[in-house]
PDB file of C-alpha atoms in Angstrom:
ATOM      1  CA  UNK A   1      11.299  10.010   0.445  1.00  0.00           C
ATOM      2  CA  UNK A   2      12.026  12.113  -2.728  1.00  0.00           C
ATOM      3  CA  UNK A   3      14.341  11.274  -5.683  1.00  0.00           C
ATOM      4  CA  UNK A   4      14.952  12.230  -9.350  1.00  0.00           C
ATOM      5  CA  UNK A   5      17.617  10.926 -11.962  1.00  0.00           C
ATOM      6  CA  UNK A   6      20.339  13.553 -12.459  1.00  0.00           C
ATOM      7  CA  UNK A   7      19.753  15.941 -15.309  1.00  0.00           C
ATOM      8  CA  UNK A   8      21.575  18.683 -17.034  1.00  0.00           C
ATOM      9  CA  UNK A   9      18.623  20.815 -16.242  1.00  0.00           C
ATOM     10  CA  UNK A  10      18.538  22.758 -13.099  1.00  0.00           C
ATOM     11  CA  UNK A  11      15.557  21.504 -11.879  1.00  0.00           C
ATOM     12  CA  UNK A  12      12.938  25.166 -10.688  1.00  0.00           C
ATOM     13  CA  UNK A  13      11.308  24.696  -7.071  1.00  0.00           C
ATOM     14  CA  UNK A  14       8.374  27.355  -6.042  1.00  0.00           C
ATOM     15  CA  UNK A  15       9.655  29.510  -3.052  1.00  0.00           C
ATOM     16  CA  UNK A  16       7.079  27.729  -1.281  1.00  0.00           C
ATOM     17  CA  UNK A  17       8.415  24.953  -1.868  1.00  0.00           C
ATOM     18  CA  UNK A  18      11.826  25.854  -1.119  1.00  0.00           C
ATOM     19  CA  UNK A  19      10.961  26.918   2.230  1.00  0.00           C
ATOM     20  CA  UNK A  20       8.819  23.663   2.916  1.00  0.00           C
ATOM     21  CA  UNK A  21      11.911  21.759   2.038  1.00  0.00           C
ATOM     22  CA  UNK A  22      14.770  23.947   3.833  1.00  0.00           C
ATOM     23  CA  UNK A  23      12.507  24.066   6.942  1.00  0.00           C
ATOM     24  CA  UNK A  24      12.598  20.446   7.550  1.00  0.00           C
ATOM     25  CA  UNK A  25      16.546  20.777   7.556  1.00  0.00           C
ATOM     26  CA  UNK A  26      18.668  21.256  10.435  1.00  0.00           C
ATOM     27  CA  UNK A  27      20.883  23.745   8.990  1.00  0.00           C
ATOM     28  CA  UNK A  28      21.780  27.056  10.258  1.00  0.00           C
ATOM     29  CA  UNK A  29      24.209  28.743   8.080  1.00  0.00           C
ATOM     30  CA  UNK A  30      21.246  29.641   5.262  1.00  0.00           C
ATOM     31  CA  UNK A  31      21.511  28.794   1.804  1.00  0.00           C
ATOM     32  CA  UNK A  32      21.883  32.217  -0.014  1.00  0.00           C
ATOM     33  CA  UNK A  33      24.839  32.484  -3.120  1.00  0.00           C
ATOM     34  CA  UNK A  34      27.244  34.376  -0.376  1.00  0.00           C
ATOM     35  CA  UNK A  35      26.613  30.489   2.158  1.00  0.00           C
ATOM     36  CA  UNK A  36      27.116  28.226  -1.282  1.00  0.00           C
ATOM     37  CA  UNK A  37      30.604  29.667  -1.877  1.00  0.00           C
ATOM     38  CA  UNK A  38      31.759  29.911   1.366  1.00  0.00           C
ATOM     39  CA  UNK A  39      30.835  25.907   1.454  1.00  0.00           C
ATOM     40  CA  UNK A  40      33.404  25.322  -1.633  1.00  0.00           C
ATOM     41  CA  UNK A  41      36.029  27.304   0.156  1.00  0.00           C
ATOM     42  CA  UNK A  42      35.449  25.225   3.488  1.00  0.00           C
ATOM     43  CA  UNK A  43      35.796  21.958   1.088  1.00  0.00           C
ATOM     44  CA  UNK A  44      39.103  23.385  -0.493  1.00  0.00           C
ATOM     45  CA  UNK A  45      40.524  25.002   2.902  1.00  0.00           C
ATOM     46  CA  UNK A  46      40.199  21.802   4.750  1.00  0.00           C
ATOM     47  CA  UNK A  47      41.032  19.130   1.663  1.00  0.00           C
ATOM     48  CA  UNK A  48      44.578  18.174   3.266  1.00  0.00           C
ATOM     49  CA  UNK A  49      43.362  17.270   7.120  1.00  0.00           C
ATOM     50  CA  UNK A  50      39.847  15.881   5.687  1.00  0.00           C
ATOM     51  CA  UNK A  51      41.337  13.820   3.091  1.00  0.00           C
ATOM     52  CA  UNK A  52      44.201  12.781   4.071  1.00  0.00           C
ATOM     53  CA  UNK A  53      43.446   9.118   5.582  1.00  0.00           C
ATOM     54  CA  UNK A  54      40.440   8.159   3.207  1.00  0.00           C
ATOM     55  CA  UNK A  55      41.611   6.024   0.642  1.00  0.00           C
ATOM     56  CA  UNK A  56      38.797   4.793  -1.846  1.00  0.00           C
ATOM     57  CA  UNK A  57      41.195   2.310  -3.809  1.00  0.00           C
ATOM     58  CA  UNK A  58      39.583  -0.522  -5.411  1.00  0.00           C
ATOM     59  CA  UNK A  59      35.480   1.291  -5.010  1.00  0.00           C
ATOM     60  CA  UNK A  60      33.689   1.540  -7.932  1.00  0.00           C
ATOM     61  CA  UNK A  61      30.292   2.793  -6.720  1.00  0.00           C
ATOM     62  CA  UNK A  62      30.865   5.636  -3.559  1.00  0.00           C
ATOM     63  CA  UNK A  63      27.541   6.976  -2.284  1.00  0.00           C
ATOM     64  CA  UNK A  64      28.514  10.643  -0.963  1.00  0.00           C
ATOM     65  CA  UNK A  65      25.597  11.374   1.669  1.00  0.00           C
ATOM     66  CA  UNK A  66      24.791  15.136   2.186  1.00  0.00           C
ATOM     67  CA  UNK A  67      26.647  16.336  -1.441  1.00  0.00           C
ATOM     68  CA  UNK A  68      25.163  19.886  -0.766  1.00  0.00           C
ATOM     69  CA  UNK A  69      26.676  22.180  -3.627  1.00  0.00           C
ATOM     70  CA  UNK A  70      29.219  19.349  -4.717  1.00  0.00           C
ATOM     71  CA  UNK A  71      31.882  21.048  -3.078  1.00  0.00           C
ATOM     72  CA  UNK A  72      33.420  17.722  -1.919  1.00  0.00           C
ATOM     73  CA  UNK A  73      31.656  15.974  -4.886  1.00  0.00           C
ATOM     74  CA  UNK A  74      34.279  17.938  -7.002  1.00  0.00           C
ATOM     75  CA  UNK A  75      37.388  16.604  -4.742  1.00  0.00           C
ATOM     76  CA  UNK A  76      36.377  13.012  -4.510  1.00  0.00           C
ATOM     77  CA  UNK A  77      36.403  13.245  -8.436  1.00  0.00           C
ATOM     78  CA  UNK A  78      39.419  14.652  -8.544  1.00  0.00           C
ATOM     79  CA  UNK A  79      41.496  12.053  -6.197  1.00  0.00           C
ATOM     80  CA  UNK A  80      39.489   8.930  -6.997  1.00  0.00           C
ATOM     81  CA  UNK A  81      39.630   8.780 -11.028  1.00  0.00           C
ATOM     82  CA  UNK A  82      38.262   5.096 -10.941  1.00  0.00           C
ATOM     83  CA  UNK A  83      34.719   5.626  -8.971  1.00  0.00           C
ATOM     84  CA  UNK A  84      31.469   6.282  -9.912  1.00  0.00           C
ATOM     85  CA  UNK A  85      29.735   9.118  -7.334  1.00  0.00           C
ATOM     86  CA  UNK A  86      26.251   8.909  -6.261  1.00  0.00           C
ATOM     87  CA  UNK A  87      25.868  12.230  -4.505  1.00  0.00           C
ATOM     88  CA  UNK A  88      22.555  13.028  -2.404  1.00  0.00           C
ATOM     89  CA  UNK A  89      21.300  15.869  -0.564  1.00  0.00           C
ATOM     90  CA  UNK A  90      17.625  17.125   1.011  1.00  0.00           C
ATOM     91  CA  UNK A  91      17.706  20.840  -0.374  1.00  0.00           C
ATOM     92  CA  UNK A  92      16.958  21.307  -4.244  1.00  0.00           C
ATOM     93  CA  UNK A  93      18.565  24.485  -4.144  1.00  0.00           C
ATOM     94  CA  UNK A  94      22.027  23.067  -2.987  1.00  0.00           C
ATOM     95  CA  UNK A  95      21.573  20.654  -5.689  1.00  0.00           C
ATOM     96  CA  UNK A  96      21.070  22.616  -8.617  1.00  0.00           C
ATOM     97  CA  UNK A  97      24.116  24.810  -7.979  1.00  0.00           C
ATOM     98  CA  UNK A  98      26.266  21.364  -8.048  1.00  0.00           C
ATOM     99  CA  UNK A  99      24.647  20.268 -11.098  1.00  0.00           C
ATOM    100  CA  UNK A 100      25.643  23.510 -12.528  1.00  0.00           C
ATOM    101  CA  UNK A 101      29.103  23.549 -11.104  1.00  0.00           C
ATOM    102  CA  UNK A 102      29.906  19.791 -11.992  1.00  0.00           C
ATOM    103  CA  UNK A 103      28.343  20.538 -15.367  1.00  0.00           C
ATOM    104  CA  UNK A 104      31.942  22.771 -16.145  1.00  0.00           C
ATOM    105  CA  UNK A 105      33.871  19.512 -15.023  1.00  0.00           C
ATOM    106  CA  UNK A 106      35.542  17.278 -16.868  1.00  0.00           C
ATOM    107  CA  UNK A 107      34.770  14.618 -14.428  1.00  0.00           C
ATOM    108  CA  UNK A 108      31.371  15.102 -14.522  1.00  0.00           C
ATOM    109  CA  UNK A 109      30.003  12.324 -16.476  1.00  0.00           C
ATOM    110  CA  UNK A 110      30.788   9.925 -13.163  1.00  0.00           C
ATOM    111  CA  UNK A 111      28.347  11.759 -11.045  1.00  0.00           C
ATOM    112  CA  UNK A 112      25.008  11.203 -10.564  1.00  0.00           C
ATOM    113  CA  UNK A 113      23.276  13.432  -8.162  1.00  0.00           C
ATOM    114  CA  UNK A 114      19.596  12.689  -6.526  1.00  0.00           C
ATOM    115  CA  UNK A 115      17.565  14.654  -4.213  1.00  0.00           C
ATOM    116  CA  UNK A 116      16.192  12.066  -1.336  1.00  0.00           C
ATOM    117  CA  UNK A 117      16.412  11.980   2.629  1.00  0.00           C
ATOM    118  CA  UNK A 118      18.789  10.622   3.976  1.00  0.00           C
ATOM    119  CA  UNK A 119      16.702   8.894   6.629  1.00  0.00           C
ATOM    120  CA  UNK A 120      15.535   6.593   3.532  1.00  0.00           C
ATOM    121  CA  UNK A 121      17.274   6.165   0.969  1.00  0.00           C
ATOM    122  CA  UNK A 122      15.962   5.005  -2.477  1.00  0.00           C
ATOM    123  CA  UNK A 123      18.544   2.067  -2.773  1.00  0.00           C
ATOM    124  CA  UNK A 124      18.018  -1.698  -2.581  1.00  0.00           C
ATOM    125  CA  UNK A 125      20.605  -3.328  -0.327  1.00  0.00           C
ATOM    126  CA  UNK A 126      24.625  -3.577  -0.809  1.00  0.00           C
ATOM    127  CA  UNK A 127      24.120  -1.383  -3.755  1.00  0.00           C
ATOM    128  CA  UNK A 128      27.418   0.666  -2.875  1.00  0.00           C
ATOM    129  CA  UNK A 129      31.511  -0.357  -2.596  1.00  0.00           C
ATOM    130  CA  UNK A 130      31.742   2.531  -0.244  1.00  0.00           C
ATOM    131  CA  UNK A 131      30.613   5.642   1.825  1.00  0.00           C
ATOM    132  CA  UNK A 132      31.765   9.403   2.062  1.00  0.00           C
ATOM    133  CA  UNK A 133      30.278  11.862   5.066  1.00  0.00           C
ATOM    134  CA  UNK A 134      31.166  15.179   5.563  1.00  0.00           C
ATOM    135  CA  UNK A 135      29.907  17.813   7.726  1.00  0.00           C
ATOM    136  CA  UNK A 136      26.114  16.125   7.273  1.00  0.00           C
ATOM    137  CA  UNK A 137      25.791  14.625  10.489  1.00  0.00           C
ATOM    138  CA  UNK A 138      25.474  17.488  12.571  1.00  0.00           C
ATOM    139  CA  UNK A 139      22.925  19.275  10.194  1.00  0.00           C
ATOM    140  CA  UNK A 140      20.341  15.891  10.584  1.00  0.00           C
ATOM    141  CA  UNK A 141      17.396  14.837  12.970  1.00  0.00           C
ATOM    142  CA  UNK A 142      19.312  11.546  13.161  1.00  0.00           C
ATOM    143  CA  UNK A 143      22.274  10.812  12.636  1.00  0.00           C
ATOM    144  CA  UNK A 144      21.429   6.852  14.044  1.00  0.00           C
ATOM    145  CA  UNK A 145      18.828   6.632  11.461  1.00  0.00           C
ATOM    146  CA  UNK A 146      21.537   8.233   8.558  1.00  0.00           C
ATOM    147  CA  UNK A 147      24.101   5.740   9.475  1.00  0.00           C
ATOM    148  CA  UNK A 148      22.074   3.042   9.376  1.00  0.00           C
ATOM    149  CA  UNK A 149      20.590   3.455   6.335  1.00  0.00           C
ATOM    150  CA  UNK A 150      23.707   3.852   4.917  1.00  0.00           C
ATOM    151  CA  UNK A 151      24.803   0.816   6.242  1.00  0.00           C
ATOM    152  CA  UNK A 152      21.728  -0.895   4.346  1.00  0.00           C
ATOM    153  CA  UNK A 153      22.522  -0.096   1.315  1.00  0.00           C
ATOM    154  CA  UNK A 154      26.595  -0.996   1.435  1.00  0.00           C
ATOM    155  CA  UNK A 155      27.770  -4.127   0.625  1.00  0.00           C
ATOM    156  CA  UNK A 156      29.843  -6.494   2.860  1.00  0.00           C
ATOM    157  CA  UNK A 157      33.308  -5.415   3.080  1.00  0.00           C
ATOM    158  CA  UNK A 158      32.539  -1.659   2.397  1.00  0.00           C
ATOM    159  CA  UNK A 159      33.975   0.924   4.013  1.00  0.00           C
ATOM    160  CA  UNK A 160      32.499   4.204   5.396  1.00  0.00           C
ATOM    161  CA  UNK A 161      34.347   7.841   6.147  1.00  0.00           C
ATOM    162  CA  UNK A 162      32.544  10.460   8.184  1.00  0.00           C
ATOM    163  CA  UNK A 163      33.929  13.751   9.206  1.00  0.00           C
ATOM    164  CA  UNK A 164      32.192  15.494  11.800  1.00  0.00           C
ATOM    165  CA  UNK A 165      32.067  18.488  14.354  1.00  0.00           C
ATOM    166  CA  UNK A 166      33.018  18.705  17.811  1.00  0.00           C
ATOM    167  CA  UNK A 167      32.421  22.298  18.465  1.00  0.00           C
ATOM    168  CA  UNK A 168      33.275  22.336  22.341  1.00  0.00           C
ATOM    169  CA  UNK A 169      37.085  22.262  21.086  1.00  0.00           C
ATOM    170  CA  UNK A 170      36.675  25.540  19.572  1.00  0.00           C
ATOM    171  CA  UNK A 171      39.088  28.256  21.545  1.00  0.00           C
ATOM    172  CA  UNK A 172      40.931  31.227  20.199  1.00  0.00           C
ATOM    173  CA  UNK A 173      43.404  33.880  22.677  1.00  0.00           C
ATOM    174  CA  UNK A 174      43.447  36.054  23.768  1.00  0.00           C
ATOM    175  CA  UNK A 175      40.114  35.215  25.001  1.00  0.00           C
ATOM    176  CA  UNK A 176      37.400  37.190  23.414  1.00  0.00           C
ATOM    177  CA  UNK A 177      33.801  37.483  25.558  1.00  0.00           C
ATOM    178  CA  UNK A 178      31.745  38.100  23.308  1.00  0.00           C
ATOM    179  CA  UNK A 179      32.748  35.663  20.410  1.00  0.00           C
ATOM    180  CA  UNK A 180      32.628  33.232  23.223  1.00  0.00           C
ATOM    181  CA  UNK A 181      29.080  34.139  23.740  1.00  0.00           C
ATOM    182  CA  UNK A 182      28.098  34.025  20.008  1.00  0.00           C
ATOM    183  CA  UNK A 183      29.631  30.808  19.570  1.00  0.00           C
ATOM    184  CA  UNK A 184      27.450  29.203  22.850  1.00  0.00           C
ATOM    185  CA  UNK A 185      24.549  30.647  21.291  1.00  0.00           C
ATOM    186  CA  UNK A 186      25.480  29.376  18.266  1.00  0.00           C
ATOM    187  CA  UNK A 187      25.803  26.121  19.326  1.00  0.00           C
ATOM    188  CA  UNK A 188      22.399  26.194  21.846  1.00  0.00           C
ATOM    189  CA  UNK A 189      20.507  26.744  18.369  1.00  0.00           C
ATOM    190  CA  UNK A 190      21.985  24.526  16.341  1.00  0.00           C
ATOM    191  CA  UNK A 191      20.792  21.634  19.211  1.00  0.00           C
ATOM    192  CA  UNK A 192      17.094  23.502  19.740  1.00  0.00           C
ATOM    193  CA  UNK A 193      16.364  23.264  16.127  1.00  0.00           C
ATOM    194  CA  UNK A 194      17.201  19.584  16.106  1.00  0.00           C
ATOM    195  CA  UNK A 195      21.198  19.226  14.916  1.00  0.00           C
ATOM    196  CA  UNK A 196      24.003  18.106  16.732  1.00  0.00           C
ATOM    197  CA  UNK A 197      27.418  19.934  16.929  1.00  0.00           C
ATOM    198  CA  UNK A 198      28.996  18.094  19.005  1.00  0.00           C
ATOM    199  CA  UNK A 199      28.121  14.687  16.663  1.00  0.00           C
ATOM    200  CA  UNK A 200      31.895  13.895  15.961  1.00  0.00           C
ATOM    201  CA  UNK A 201      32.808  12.953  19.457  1.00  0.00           C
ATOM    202  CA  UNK A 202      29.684  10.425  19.518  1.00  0.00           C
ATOM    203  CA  UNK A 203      30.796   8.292  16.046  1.00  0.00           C
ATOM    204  CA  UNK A 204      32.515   5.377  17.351  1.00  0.00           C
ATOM    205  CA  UNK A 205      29.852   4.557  19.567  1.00  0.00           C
ATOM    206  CA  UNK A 206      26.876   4.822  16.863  1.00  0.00           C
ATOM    207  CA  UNK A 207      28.784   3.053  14.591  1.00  0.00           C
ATOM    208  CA  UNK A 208      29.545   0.236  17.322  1.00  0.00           C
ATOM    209  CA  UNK A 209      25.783   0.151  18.069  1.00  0.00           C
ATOM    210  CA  UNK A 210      24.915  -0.499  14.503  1.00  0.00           C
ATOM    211  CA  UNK A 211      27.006  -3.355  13.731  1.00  0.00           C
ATOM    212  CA  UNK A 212      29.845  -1.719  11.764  1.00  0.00           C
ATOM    213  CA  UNK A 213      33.508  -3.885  12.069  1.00  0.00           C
ATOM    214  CA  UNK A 214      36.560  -1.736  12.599  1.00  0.00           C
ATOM    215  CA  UNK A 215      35.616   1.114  14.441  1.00  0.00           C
ATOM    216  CA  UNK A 216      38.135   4.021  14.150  1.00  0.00           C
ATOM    217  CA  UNK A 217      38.128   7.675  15.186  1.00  0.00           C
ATOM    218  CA  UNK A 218      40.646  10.156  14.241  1.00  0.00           C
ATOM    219  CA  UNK A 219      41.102  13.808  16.293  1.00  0.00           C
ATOM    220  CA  UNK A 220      42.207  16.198  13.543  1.00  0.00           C
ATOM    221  CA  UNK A 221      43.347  19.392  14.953  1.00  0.00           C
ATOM    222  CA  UNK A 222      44.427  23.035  13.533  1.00  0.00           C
ATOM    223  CA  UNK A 223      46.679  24.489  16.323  1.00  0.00           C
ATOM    224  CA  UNK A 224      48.132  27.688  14.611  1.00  0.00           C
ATOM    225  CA  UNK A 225      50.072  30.563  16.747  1.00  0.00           C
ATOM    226  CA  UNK A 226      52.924  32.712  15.656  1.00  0.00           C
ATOM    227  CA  UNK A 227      55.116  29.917  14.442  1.00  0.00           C
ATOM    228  CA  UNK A 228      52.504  29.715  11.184  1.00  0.00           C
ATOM    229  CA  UNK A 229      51.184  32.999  10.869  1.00  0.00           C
ATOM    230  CA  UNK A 230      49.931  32.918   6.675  1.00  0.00           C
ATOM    231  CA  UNK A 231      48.129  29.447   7.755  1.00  0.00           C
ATOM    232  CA  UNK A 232      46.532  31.205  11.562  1.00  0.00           C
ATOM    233  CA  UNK A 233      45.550  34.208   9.335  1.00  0.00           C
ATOM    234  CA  UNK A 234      43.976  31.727   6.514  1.00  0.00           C
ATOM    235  CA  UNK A 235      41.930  29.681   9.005  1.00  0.00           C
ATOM    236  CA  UNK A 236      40.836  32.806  10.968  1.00  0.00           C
ATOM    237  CA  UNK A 237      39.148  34.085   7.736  1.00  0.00           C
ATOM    238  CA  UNK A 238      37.737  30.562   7.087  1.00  0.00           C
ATOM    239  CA  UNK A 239      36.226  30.418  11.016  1.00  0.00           C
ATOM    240  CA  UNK A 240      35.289  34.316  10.496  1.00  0.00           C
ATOM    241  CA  UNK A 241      33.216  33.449   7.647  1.00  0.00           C
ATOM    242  CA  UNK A 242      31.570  30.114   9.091  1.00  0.00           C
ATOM    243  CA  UNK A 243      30.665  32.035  12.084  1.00  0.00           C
ATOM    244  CA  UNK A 244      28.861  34.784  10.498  1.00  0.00           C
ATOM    245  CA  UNK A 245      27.041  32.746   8.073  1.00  0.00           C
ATOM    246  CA  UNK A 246      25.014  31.841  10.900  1.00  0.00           C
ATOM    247  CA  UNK A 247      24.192  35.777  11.925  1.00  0.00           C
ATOM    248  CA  UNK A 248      20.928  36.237  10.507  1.00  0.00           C
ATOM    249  CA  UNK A 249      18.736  33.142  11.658  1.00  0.00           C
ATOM    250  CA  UNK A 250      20.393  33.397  15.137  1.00  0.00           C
ATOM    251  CA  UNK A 251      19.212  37.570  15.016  1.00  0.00           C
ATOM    252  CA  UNK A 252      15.760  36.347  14.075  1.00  0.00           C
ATOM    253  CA  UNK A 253      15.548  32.885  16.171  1.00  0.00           C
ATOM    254  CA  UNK A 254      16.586  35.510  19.041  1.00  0.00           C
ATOM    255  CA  UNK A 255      19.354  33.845  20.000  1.00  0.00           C
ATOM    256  CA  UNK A 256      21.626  37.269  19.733  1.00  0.00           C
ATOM    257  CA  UNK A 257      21.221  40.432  19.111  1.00  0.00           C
ATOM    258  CA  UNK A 258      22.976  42.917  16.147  1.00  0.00           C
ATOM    259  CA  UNK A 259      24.956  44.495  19.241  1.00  0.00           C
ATOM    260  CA  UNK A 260      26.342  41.162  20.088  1.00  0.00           C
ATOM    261  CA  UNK A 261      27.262  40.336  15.926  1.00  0.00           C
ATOM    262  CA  UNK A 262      29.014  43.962  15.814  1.00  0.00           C
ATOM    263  CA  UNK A 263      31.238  42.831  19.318  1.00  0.00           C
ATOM    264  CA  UNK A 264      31.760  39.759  17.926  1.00  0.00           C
ATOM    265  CA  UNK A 265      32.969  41.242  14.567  1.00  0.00           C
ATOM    266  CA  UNK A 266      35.281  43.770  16.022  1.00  0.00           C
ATOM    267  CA  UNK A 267      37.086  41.062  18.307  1.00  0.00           C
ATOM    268  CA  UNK A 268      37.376  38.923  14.889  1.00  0.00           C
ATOM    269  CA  UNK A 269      38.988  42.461  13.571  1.00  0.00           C
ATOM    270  CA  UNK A 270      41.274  42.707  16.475  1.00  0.00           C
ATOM    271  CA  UNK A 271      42.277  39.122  17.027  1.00  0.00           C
ATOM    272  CA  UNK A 272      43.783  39.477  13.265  1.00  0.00           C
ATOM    273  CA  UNK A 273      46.095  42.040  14.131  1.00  0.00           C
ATOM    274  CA  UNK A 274      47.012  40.480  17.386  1.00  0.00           C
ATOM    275  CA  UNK A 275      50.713  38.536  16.704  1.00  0.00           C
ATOM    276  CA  UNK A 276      49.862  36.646  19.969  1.00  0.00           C
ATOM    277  CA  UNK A 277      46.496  35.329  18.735  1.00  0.00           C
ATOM    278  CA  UNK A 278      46.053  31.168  19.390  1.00  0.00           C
ATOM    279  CA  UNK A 279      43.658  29.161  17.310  1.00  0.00           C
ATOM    280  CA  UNK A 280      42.760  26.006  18.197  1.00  0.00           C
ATOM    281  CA  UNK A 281      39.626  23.397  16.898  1.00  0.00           C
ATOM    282  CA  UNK A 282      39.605  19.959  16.627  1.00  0.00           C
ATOM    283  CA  UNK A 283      37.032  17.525  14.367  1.00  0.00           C
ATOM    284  CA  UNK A 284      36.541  13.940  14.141  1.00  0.00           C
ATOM    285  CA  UNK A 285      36.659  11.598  11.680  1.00  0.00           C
ATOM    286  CA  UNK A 286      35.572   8.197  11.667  1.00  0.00           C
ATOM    287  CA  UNK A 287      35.706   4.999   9.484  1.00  0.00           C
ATOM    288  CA  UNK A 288      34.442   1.889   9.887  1.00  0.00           C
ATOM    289  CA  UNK A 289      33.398  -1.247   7.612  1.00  0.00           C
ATOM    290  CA  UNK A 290      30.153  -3.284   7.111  1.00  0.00           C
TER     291      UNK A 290
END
């Protein structure tokens, strides 16, 4: 368990120690300036679907699990004026970039950001009105142990929002073979190094296990074809970039090769042009009260 008080400081690891920390973590898309930004795009790209049923009315303390560069930090400021964020996250590096970036934010004086595992968290019980999960689950040892910490430290009557992947909905057409074969291997390493991408599908029933009252899951879905072709050519670029973040550790895990990346690229290339092209994912989210 590790924690510090937030600071205006950016707070200077050792590479060593940067490496000790990131190795521990589940999380294949890297954490270089080009991965950081393409995180606050994600956050931006996908506010309206993500957002849209979470209502934080009436919370005054929300613990954000998994704050990463405070890309959703940023948006839960921004739509809930009345609460008070506790943001947390495992990777110093991700953390000093969202001290820096809340730093230019008006808003920023009702965050507080820590650095602690998530697995045990720092916080005597019912310490929190409410809960905020994005994209974290699936980048954890376990997510059980996450949940149920979280549940912990909430107090009765709280409620908790987790969005999540369910990467076996991904699909695209005209079918491409060798994005389809990136995107299995993507998947194969993201389980062998101890994530889950396929978390979002298995919510309700970890929430059921631990106790949480009014379990609900949500499918959200983009569908885009030729009837929206700004938005299909918007979320291609978004998927493009997600996918490719993930390039180098899968080269060096040997999980592809650079022949398969370059394939995989020029089918992206093509599929952009293509006034036929079908894009199709679907995520889950899940709330769900103590």
């Amino acid at each position: 368990m590790m924690a510090c008080c937030y600071s205006s400081e950016v707070i200077e690891m050792s590479a060593l120690q940067l490496t000790q920390t990131q190795s521990d973590l589940p999380y294949i898309h890297g954490f270089s300036a080009t991965e950081q930004a393409r995180l606050v795009r994600q956050a931006r790209f996908s506010e309206a679907m993500v957002y849209r049923d979470v209502d934080f009315s009436g919370v005054q303390k929300l613990l954000e699990v998994g704050c990463g560069v405070g890309a959703q930090t940023e948006i839960l400021l921004r739509r809930f004026p009345e609460v008070d964020i506790t943001g947390l996250d495992f990777s110093q590096r991700q953390l000093a970039v969202a001290r820096q970036r809340l730093q230019g934010s008006p808003e920023h004086g009702r965050a507080t950001l820590l650095h602690m595992d998530a697995e045990d968290l720092d916080f005597p019980p019912a310490s929190f009105d409410g809960a905020f999960l994005c994209w974290i689950l699936e980048h954890v040892h376990s997510p059980e142990r996450v949940l149920a910490e979280v549940r912990r430290v909430l107090k009765p009557g709280a409620r908790l929002y987790a969005t999540e992947a369910m990467n076996a909905t991904f699909f695209l057409a005209p079918y491409s073979a060798n994005l389809q074969k990136y995107w299995m291997a993507f998947n194969d390493h993201q389980l062998s190094v101890g994530g889950d991408p396929f978390v979002g599908a298995k919510l309700g029933n970890i929430l059921m296990r631990l106790g949480f009252r009014h379990v609900e899951t949500k499918v959200k879905t983009w569908h885009l074809d030729s009837r929206e072709p700004h938005r299909r050519q918007q979320v291609l670029d978004y998927w493009t970039e997600l996918l490719l973040s993930a390039a180098d550790q899968l080269i060096e895990a040997g999980r592809v090769d650079t022949e398969l990346v370059e394939s995989m690229t020029r089918e992206l290339r093509l599929l952009r042009s293509d006034p036929e092209l079908v894009f199709f994912y679907s995520f889950m989210q899940a709330s769900a009260v103590v």
